[in-house]
Tab-separated table of C-alpha atoms in Angstrom:
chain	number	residue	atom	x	y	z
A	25	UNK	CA	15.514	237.411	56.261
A	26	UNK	CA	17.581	239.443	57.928
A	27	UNK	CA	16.289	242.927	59.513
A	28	UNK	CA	19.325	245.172	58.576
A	29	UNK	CA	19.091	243.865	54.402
A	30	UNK	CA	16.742	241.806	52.148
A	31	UNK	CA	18.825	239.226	51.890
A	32	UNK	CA	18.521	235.657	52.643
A	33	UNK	CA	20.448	234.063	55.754
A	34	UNK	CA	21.771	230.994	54.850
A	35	UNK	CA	21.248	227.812	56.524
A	36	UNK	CA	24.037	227.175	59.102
A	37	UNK	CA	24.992	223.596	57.464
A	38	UNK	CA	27.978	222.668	60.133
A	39	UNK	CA	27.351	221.601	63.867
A	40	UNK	CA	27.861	224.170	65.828
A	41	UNK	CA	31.170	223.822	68.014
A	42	UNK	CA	32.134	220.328	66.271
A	43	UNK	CA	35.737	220.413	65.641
A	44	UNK	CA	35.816	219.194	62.037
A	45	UNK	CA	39.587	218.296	62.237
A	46	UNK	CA	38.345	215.379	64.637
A	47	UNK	CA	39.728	212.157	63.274
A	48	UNK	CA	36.631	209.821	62.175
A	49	UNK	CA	34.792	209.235	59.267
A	50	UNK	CA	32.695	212.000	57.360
A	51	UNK	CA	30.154	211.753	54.330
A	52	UNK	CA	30.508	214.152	51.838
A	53	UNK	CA	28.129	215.187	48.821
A	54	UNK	CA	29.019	217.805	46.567
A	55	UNK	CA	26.693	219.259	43.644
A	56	UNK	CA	27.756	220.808	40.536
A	57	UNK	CA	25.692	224.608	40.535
A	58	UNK	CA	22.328	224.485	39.120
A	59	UNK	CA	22.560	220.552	38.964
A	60	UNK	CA	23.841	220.309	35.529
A	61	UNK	CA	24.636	217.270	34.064
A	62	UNK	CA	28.573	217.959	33.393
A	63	UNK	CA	30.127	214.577	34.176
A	64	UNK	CA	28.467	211.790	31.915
A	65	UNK	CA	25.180	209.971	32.029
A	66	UNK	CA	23.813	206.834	33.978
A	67	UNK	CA	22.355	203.994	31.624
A	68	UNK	CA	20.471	201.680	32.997
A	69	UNK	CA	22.165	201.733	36.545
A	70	UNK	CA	25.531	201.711	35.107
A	71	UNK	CA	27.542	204.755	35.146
A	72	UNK	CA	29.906	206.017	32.434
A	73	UNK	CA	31.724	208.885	33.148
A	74	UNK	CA	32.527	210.887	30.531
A	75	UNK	CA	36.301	212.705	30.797
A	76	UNK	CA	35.222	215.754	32.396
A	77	UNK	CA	33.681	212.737	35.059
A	78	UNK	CA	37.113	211.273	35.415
A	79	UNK	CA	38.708	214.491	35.586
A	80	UNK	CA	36.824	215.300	38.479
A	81	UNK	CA	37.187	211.623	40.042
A	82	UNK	CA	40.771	212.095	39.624
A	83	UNK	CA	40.677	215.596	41.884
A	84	UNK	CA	39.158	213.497	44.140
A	85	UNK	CA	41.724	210.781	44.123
A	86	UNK	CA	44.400	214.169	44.719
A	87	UNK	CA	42.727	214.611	48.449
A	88	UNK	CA	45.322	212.055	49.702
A	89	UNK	CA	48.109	212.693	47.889
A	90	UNK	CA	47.196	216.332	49.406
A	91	UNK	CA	46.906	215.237	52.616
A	92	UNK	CA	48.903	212.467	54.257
A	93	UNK	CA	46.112	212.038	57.291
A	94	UNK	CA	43.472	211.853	54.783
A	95	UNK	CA	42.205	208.214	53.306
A	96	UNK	CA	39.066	208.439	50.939
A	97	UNK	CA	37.169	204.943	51.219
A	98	UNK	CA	34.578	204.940	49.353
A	99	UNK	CA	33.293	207.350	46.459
A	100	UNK	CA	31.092	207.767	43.274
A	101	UNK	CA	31.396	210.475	40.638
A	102	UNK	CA	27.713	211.340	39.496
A	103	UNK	CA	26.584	212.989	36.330
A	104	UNK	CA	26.149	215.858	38.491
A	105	UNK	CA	27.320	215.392	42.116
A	106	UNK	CA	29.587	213.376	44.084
A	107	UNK	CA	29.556	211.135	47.556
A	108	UNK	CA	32.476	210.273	49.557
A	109	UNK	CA	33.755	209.149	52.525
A	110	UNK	CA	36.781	210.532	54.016
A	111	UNK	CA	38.419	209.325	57.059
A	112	UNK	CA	40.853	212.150	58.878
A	113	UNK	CA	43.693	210.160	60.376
A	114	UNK	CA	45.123	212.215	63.657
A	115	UNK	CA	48.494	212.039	61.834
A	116	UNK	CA	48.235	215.807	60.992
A	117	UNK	CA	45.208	218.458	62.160
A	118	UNK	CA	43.509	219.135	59.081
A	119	UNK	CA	39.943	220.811	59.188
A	120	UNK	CA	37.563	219.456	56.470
A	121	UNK	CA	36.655	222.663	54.986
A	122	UNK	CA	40.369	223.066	53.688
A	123	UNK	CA	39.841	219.779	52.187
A	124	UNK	CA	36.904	220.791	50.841
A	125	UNK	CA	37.860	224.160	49.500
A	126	UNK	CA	41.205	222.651	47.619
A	127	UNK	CA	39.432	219.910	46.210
A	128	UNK	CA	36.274	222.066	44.860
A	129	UNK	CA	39.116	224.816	43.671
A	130	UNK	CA	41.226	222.536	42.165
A	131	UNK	CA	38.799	220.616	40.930
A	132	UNK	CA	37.076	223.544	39.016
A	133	UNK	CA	40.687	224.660	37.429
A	134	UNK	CA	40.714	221.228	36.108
A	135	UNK	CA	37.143	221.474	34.355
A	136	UNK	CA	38.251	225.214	32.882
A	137	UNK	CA	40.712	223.796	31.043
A	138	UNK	CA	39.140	221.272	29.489
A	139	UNK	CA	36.367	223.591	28.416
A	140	UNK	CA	39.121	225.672	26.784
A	141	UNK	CA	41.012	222.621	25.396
A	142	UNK	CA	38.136	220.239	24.709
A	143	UNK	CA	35.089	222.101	24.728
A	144	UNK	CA	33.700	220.848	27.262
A	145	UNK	CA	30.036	222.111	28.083
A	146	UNK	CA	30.255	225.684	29.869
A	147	UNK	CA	28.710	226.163	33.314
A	148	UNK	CA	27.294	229.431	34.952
A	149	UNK	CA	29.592	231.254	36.986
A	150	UNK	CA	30.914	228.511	39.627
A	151	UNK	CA	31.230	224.718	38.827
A	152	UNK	CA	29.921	223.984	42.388
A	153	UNK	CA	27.504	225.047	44.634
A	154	UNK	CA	28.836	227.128	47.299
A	155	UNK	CA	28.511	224.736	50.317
A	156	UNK	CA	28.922	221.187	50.298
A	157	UNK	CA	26.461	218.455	52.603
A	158	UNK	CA	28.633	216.585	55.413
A	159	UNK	CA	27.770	214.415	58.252
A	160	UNK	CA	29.523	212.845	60.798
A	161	UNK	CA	29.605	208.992	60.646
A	162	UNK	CA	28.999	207.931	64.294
A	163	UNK	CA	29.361	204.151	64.143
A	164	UNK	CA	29.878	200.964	62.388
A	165	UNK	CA	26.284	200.472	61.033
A	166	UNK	CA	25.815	203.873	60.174
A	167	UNK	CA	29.055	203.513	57.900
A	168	UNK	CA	28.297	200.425	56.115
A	169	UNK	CA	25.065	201.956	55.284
A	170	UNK	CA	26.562	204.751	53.978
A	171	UNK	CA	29.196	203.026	51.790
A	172	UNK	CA	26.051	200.792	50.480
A	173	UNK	CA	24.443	203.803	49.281
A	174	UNK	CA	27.886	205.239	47.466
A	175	UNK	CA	28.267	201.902	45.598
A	176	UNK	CA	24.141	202.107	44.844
A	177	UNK	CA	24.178	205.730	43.780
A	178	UNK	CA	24.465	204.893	39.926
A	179	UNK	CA	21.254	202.359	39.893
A	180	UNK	CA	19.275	204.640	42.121
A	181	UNK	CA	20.166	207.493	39.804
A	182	UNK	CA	16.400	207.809	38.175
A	183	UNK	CA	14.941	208.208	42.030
A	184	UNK	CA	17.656	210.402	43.424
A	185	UNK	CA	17.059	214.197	43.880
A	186	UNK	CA	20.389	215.223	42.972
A	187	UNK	CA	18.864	214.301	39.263
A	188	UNK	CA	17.500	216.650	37.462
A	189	UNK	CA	15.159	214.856	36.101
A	190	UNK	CA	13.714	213.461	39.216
A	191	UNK	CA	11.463	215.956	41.681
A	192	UNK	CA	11.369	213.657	44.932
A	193	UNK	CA	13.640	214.720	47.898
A	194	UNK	CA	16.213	212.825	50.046
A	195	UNK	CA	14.601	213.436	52.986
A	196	UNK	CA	14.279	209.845	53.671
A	197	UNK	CA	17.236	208.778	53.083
A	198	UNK	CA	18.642	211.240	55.208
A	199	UNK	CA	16.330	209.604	58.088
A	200	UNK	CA	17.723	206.386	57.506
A	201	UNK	CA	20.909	207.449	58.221
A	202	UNK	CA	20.181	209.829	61.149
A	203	UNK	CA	18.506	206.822	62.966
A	204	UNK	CA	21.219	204.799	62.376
A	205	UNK	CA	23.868	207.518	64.548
């Protein structure tokens, strides 16, 4: 807490004095506020988006139409989050948080209107949560293993965190990776 109010400070989530318009490769998670379940369902590992899922997984697609120094290699649209890797290219200086920020704000325009033209279910005040979860891919191994875990997301679904449903952290995984950079 800070001393001057009674509110919260929040956890700084970027490395401090890391230049996050670096080219390289960068692991991103974003999770829909209040982990709801807005995208579609996983069913016995398989996931099937429904079209507010490929809505969103077509915002994502966007980033490098967007962005010319911007590839996305690997992703996976979750029932409530998503994972991706995006490689910045030093064609152009773009900083990941303006990445970021268009694709959650675009993103989120795209899910209003399909509440308003096809009902679909309402969320509370934001569609995302206000940060998203990066890290900085350091090598080779630590990418493949991070692009394994993308592709596995959907048949890990009923152990991962991210679902609802589902009360065990990622804190291990997250050691698996840190070891590996």
């Amino acid at each position: 807490m800070n001393a001057q109010n009674s509110f919260p400070q929040r956890k700084r989530m970027r490395l401090e004095n890391f230049d996050y318009s670096t080219p390289g490769n960068y692991f991103i998670t974003v999770i829909v506020q209040g982990r709801l379940n807005l995208f579609g369902d996983v069913i016995d590992g398989k996931l099937l988006l429904n079209q507010a899922g490929k809505t969103i997984e077509n915002a994502l697609l966007q980033i490098t139409k967007w962005y010319q120094g911007v590839i996305l290699t690997h992703y996976v649209v979750m029932p409530n989050h998503i994972h991706a890797i995006l490689t910045i290219t030093n064609e152009e200086k773009i900083f990941l948080a303006e990445i970021m920020r268009k694709f959650k704000s675009y993103s989120t325009h795209q899910y209003i209107e399909g509440i308003r033209k096809e009902g679909w279910m309402n969320f509370n005040k934001r569609l995302w949560q206000h940060n998203y979860y990066e890290h900085i891919i350091r090598n080779q191994r630590a990418y493949d293993f991070i692009a394994c875990y993308i592709e596995n997301n959907p048949m890990k679904w009923n152990k991962d965190a991210i679902n609802p449903l589902h009360d065990e952290d990622k804190e291990e995984i997250m050691k698996q990776i840190l070891q590996l950079t």
